[in-house]
Coordinates of C-alpha atoms in Angstrom, one line a residue:
Chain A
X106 CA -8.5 -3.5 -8.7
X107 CA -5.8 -4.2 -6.7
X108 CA -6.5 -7.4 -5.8
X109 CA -7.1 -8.3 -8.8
X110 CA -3.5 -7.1 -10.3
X111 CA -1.9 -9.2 -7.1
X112 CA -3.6 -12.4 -8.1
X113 CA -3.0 -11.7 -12.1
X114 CA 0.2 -10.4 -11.8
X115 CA 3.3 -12.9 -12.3
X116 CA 5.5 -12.2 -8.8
X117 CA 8.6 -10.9 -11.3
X118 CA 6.1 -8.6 -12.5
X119 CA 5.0 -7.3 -8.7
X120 CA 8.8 -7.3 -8.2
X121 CA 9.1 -5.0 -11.1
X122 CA 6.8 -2.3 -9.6
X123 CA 8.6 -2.6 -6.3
X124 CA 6.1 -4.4 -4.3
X125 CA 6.6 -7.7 -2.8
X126 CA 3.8 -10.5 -2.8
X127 CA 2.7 -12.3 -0.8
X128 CA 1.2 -14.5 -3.0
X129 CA 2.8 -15.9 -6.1
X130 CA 2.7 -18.8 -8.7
X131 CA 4.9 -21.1 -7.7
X132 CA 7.8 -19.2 -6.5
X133 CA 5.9 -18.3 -3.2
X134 CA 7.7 -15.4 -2.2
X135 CA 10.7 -17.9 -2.3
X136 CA 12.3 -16.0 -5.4
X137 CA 12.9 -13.0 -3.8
X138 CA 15.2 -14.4 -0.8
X139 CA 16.8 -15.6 -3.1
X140 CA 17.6 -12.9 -5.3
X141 CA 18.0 -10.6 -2.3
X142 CA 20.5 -13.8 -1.1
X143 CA 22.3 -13.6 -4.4
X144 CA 22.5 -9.9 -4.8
X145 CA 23.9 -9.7 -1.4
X146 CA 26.4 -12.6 -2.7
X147 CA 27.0 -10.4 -6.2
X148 CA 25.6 -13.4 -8.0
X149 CA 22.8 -11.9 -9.6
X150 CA 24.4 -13.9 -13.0
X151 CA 23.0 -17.1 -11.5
X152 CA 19.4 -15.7 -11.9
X153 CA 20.3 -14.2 -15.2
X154 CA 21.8 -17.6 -16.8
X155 CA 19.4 -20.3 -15.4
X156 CA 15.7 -21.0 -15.5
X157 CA 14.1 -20.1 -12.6
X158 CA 12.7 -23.0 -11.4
X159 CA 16.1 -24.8 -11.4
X160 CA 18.3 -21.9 -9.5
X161 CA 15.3 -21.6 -6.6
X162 CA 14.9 -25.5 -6.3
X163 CA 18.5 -26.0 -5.6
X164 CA 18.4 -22.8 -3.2
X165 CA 15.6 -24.9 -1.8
X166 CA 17.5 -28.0 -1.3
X167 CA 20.1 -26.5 0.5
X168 CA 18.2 -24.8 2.6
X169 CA 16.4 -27.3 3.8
X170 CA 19.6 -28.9 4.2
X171 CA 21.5 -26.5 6.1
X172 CA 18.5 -25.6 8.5
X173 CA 17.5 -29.1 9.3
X174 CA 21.3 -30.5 9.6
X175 CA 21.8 -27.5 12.0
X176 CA 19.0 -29.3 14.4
X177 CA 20.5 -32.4 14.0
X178 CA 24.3 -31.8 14.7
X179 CA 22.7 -29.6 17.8
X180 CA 20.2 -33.0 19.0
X181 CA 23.5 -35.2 18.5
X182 CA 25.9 -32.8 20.2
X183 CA 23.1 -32.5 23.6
X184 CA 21.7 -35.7 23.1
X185 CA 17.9 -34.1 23.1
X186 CA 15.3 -34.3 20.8
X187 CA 16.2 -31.4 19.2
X188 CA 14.8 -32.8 15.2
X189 CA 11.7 -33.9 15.4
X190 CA 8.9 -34.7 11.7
X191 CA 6.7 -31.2 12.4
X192 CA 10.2 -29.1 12.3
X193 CA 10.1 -30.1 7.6
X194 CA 6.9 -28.1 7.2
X195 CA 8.2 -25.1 9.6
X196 CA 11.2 -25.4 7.6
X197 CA 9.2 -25.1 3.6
X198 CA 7.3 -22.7 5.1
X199 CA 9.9 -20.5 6.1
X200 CA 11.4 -20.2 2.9
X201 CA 8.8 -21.0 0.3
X202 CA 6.3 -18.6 1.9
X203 CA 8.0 -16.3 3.7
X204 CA 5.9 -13.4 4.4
X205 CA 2.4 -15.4 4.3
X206 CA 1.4 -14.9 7.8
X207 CA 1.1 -18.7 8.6
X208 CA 5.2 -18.5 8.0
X209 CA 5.1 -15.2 10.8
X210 CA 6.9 -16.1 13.9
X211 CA 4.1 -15.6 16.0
X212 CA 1.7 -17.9 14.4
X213 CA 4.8 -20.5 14.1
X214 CA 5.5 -19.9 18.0
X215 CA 2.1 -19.9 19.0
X216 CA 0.8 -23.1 16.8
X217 CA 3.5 -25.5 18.0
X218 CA 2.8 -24.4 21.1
X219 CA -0.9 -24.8 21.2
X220 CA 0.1 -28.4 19.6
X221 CA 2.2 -29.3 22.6
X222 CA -0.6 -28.1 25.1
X223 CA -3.0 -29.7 23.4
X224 CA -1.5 -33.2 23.0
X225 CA -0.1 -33.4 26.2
X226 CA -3.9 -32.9 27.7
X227 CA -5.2 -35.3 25.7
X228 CA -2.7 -37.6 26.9
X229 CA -4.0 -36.7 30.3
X230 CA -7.9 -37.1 29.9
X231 CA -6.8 -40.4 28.3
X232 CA -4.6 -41.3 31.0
X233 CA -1.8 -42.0 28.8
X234 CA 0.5 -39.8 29.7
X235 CA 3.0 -42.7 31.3
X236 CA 2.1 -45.5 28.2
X237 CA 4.7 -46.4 25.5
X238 CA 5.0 -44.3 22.3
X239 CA 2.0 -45.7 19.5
X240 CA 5.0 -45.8 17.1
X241 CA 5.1 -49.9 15.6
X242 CA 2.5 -50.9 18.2
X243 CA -1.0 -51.4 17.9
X244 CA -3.3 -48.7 18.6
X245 CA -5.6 -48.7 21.3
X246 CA -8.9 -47.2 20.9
X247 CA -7.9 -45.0 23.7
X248 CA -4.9 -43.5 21.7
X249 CA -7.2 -43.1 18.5
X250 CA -9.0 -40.8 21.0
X251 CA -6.3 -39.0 22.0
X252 CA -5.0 -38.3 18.0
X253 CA -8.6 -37.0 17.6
X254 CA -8.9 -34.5 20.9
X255 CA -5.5 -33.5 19.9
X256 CA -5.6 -32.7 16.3
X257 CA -9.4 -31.5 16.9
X258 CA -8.4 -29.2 20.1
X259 CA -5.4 -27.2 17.8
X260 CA -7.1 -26.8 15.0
X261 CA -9.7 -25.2 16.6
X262 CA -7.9 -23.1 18.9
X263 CA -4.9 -21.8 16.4
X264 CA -8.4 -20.8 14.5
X265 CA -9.4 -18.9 17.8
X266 CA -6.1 -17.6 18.5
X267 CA -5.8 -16.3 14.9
X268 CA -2.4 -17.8 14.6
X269 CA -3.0 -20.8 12.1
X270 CA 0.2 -22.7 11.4
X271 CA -0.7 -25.9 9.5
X272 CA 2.5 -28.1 10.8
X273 CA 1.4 -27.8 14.2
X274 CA -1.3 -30.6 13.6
X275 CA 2.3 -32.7 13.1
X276 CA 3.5 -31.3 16.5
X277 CA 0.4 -32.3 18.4
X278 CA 0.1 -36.3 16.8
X279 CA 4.1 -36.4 17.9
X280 CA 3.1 -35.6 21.6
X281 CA -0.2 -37.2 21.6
X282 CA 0.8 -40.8 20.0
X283 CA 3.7 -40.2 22.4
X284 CA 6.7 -40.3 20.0
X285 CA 7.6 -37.2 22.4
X286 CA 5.8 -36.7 25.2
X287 CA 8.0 -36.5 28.5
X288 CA 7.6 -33.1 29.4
X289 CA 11.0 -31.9 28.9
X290 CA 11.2 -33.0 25.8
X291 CA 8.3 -30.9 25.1
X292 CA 10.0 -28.0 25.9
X293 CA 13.4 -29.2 23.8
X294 CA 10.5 -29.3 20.9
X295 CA 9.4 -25.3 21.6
X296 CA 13.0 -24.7 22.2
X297 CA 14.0 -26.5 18.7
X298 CA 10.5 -24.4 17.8
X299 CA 12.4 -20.7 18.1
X300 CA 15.7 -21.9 17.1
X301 CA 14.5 -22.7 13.6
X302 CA 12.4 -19.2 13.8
X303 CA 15.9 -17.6 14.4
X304 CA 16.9 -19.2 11.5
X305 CA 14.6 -17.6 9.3
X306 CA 14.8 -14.6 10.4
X307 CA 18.3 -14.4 10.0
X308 CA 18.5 -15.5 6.2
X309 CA 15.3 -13.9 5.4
X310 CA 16.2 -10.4 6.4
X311 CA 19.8 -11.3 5.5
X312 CA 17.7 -11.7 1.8
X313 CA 16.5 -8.4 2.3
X314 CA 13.2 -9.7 3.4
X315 CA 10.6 -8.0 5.2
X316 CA 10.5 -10.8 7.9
X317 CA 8.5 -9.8 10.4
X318 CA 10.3 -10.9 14.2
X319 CA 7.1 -11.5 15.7
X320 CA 3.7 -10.0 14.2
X321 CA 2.7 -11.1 10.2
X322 CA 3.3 -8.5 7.8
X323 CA 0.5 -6.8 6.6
X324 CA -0.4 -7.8 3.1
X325 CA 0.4 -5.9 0.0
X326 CA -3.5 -5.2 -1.0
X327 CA -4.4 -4.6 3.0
X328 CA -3.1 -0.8 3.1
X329 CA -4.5 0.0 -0.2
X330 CA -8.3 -1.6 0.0
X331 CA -9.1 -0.6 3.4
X332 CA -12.2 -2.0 4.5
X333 CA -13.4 -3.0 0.8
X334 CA -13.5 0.0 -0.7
X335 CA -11.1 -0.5 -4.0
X336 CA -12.5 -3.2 -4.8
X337 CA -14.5 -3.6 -8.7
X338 CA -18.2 -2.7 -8.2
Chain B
X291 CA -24.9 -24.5 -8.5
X292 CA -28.5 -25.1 -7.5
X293 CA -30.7 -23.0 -5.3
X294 CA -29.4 -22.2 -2.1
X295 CA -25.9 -23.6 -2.7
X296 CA -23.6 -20.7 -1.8
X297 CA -20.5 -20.0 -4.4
X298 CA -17.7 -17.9 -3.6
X299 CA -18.2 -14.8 -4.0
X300 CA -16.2 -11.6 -3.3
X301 CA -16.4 -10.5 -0.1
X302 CA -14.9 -7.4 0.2
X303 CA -17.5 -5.8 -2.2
X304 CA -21.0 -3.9 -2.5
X305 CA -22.0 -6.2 -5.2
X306 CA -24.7 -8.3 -4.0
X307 CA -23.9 -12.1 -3.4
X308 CA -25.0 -14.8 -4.2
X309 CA -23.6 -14.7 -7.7
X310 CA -22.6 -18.1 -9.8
X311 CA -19.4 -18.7 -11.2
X312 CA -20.2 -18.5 -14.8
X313 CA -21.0 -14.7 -14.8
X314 CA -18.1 -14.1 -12.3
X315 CA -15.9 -16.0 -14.9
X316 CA -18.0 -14.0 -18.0
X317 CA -16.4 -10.6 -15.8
X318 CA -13.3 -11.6 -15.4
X319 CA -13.3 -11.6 -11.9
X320 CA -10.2 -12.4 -10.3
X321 CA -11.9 -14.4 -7.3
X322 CA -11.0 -13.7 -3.9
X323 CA -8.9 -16.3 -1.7
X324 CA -11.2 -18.8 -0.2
X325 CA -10.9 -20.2 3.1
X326 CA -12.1 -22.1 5.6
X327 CA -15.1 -19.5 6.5
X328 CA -16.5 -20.0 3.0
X329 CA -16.7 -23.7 4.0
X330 CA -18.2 -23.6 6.9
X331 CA -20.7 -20.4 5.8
X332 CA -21.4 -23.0 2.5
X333 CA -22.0 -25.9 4.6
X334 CA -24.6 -24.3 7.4
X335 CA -26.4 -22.5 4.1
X336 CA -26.9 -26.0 2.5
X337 CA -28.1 -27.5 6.0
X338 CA -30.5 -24.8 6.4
X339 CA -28.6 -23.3 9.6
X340 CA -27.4 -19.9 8.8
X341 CA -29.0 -18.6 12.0
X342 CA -26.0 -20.0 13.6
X343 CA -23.9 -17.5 12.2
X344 CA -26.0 -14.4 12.7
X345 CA -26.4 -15.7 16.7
X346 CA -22.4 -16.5 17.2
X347 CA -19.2 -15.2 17.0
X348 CA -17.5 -16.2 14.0
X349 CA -14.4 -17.5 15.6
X350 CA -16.1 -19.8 17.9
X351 CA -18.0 -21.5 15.0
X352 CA -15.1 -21.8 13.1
X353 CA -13.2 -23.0 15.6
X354 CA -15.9 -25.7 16.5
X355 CA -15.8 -26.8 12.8
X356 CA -12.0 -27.5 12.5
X357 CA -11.9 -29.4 15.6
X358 CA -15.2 -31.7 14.3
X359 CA -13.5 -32.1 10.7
X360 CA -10.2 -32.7 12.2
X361 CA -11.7 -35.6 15.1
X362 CA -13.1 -37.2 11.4
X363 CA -10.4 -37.1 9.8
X364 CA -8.1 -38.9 12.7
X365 CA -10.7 -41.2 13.5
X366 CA -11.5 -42.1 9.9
X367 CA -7.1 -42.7 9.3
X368 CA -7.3 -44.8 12.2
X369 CA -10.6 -47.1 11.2
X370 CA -8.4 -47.5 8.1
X371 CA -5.4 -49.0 9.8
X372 CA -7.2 -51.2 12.0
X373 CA -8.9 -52.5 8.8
X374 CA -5.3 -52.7 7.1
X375 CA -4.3 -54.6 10.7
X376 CA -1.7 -52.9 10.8
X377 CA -2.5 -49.7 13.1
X378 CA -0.7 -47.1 12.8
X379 CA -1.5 -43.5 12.4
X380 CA 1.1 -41.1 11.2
X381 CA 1.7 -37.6 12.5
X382 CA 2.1 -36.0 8.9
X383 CA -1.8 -36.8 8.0
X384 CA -2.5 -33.5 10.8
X385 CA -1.4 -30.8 8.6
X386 CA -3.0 -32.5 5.4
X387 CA -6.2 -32.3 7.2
X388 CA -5.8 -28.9 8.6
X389 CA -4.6 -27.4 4.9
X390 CA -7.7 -29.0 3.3
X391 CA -9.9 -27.1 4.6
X392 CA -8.2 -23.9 6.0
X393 CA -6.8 -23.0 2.5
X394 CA -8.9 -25.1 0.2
X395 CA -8.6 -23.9 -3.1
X396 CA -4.7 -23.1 -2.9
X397 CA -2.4 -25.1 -4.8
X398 CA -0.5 -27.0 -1.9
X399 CA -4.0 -28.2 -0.7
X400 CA -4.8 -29.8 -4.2
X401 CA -5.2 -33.9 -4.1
X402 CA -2.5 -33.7 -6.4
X403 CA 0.3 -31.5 -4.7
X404 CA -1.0 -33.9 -1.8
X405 CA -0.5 -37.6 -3.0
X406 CA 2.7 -36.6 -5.0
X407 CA 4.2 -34.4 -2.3
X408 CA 3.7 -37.3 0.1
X409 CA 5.1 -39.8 -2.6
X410 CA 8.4 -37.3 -2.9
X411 CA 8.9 -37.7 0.6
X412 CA 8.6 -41.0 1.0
X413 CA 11.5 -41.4 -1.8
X414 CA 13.3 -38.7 -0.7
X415 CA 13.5 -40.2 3.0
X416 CA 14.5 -43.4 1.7
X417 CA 17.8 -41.5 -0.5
X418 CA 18.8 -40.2 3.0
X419 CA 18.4 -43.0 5.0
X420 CA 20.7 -44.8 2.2
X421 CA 22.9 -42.3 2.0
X422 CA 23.7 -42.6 6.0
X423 CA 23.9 -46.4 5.1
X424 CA 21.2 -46.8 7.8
X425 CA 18.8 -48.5 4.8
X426 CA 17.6 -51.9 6.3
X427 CA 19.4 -51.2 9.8
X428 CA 17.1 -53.3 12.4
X429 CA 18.3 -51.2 14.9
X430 CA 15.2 -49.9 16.9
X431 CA 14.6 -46.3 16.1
X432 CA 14.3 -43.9 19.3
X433 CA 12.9 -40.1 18.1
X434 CA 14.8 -38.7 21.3
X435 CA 18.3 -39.7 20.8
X436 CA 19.4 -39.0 17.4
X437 CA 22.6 -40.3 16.3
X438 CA 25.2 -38.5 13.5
X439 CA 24.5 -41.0 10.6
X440 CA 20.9 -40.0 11.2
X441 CA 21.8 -36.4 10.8
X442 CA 22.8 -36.6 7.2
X443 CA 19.8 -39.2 7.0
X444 CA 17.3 -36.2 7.8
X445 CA 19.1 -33.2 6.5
X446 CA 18.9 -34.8 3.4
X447 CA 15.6 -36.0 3.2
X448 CA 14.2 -32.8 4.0
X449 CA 16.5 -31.4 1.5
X450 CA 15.7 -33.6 -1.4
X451 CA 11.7 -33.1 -0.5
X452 CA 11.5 -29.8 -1.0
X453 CA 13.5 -29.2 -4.2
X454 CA 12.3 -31.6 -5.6
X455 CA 8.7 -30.3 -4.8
X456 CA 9.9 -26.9 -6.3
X457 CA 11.3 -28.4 -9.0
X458 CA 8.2 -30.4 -9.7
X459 CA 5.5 -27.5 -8.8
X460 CA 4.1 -29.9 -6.2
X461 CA 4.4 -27.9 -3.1
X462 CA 2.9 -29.5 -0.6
X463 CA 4.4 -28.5 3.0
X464 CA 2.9 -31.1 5.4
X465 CA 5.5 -33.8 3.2
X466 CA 8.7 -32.3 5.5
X467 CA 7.0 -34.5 8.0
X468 CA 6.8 -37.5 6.0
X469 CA 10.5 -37.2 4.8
X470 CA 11.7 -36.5 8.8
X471 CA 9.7 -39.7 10.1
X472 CA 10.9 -42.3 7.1
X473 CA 14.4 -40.7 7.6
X474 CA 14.9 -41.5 11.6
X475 CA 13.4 -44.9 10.6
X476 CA 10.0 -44.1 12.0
X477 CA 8.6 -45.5 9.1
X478 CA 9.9 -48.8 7.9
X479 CA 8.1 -51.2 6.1
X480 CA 6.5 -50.6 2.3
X481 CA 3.1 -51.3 3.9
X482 CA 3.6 -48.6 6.0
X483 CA 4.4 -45.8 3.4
X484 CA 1.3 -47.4 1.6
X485 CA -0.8 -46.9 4.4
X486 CA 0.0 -43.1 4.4
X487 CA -0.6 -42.6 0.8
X488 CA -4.3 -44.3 1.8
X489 CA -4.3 -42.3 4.8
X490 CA -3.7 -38.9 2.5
X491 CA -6.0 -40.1 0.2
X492 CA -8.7 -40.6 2.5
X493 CA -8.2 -36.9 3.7
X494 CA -8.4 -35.5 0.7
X495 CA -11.8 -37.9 -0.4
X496 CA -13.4 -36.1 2.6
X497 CA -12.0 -32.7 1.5
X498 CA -13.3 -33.5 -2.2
X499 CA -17.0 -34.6 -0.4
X500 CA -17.1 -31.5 2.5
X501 CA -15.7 -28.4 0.3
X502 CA -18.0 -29.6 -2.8
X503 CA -21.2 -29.9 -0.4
X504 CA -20.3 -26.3 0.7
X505 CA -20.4 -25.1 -2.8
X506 CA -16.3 -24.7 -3.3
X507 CA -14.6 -26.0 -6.7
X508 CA -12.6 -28.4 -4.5
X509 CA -10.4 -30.2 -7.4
X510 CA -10.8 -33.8 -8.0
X511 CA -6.3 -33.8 -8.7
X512 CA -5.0 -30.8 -10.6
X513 CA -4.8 -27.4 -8.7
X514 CA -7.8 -25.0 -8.7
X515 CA -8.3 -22.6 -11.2
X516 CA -5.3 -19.8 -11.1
X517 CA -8.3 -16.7 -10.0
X518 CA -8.7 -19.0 -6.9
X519 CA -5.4 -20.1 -6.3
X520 CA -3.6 -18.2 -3.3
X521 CA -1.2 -19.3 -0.9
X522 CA -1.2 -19.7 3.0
X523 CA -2.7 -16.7 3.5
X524 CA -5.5 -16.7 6.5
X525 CA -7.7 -15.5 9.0
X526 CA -5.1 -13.7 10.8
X527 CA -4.8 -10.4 8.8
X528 CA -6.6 -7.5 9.6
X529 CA -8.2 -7.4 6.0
X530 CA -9.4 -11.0 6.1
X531 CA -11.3 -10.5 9.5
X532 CA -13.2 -7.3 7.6
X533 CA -14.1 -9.6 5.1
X534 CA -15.4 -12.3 6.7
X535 CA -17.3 -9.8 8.8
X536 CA -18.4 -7.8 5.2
X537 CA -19.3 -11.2 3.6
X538 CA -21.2 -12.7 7.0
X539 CA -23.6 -9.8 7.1
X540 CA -24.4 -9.4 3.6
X541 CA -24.8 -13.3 3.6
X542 CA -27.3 -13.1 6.6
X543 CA -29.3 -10.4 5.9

């Protein structure tokens, strides 16, 4: 029965009876930050007067923009690769689905890093570890191969792992078609890894947010069902 | 739903599987989220092999699925740009592949949140490289030195793609990527984006063909049916192992 009510209810509704979901319709669990963000900012009105979908795609925007420009100014100001293409999924994730345990820092931590190991050892059973970056050239059948053991090898071991983060696949092309694949860039890329995790953690608790700083939060239904047993017969 | 074609079914439950959708819909039963173990448990009941899960661990087989699927879908993207002759394979197409089939029936993993996301991105990636007056700059791109026009470049991009993914109810997370590599001019030429919508499409054409054979309303575009839908939720929780576990044994015995 309770399942059921989480994946009937609308998240306002959830939000009503003092429990926040996980899951959502579109919101995510993106509304709440930001009404935890606004209430903090006394500008609860903003939900009150505007649609929804409007106020939380402009929170959206911004967010995006402040997290990624923050990478940026920091990659121009050291002259690393601080910004990178898998650091836009982190970044949606983070706020659109804050509490899902794909968004947890652990699984985030963990996936990219599983994505760097990975692509930098397929780089060396392909013996490209020293070759150009794939980006605008041709590609060998050798660096097909390495996309493959790469995107293969993550997948399969954030599955083992239990820490699926779906924007580490991006993480581990990036190394293995060697747009970044020096290994202290690889570390930058971790490093740029926690910094945005920091980030998150910072305005989702700052939203009020159960944001968990390492583990995923349980979820709503898992202390209520244990082991099956409210579940309809 | 023919003989021996699993359907999803509730696994937390006594009730006895398998059960088709019709009566599950007739009850109104809220469905459970489905995940990448229903795909593979479909798939190894259609090919007659569900010894395999009663002899192994499920993590192992799971894990040995994902990396087969995923080694298809890179090698099938890259057949495809050798045929376009233009090779290229792009690093946002991972995630797509990985969300396909980890979260199939959610809403970001739809062919629709998919293509458009992608589509978004693309545009969006183009307003920031503009907007840094970087649009049509020859100047070759290097991922590891980023300069400051390039920082409004991305920060908008990624900005733009995902309100306008919220605004549109097209969220589709692997598109961050997309936007980031068209913004630092990774991604140039209009045969390039092209070839990344083809390479999404082709993704989710083997997600439509692998979740259907394993019994799971894969759409064809629009999102799944809402009792399905769920977000990224996964194998990590405690609950969803004791599920998986629930579901394999009543599945096997």
């Amino acid at each position: 029965m309770v399942r059921s009510r989480i994946h009937a209810a609308d998240s306002q509704e959830e939000a009503r009876a003092g429990r926040i979901p996980v899951t959502g319709p579109i919101g995510g669990g993106m509304i709440h930050v930001i009404r935890g963000l606004l209430v903090r900012g006394r500008l609860t009105w903003l939900l009150n007067r505007y649609d929804r979908l409007p106020v939380m795609a402009a929170f959206s925007c911004i967010n995006g923009f402040i997290s990624i420009c923050l990478m940026a100014l920091l990659a121009v100001v050291t002259g690393s690769p601080f910004i990178f293409p898998s650091l836009g999924p982190t970044a949606f994730l983070f706020f659109y689905t804050p509490l899902a345990p794909s968004a947890s820092p652990r699984n985030t931590v963990v996936g990219h890093a599983i994505g760097v190991a990975a692509g930098y050892g397929s780089l060396v059973v392909t013996g490209l570890t020293q070759a150009p970056p794939a980006v605008g050239h041709p590609i060998t059948l050798q660096r097909a191969l390495a996309a493959a053991l790469s995107l293969g090898a993550t997948a399969g071991l954030m599955v083992l792992l239990r820490s699926p983060h779906p924007p580490a696949g991006a993480t581990t092309l990036i190394v293995s078609l060697g747009i970044l694949a020096a290994p202290p860039q690889l570390l930058i890329l971790l490093l740029g890894v926690v910094l945005l995790v920091l980030q998150a953690i910072v305005i989702n608790q700052a939203a009020g947010l159960p944001y968990p700083l390492w583990n995923p939060v349980a979820r709503s239904g898992d202390s209520e069902t244990p082991s099956g047993k409210g579940a309809p017969s | 739903m023919g003989t021996g074609v699993p359907t999803v079914h509730q696994g937390s439950s006594r009730d006895h599987i398998p059960q088709h959708m019709p009566d599950r819909e007739a009850h109104g039963d809220p469905g459970r989220r489905v995940d990448m173990a229903d795909v593979v448990r479909g798939l190894l009941v259609r090919l007659r092999l569900p010894w395999l899960l009663r002899h192994y661990q499920r993590g192992p087989v799971l894990a040995a699925f994902v990396f087969l699927n995923s080694c298809i879908s890179v090698t099938a993207v890259a057949a495809l740009a050798a045929l376009a002759n233009t090779p290229f394979l792009f690093p946002s197409l991972a995630p797509v592949a990985f969300l396909v089939f980890y979260v199939p029936l959610a809403p970001a993993a739809s062919p629709r949140n998919a293509i458009l996301g992608h589509a978004i991105a693309i545009g969006a990636g183009l307003v920031g490289l503009a907007a840094a007056s970087l649009f049509g700059s020859t100047a070759a791109a290097r991922p590891d030195i980023i300069r400051w026009s390039q920082v409004v470049a991305v920060a908008l991009a990624l900005g733009l793609t995902t309100g306008l993914m919220v605004l549109l109810r097209t969220p589709h997370m692997p598109a961050g990527t997309t936007a980031i590599l068209v913004a630092l001019g990774l991604l140039r030429t209009p045969g390039q984006w092209i070839l990344l919508l083809g390479g999404v499409l082709l993704i989710v054409g083997q997600a439509i063909i692998i979740n259907r054979l394993a019994g799971i309303p894969y759409p064809l575009w629009g999102q799944a049916p809402r009792r399905h839908a769920c977000d990224l939720r996964d194998l990590s929780g405690p609950q969803a192992a004791q599920e998986f576990d629930q579901a394999l044994r009543e599945r096997t015995d």
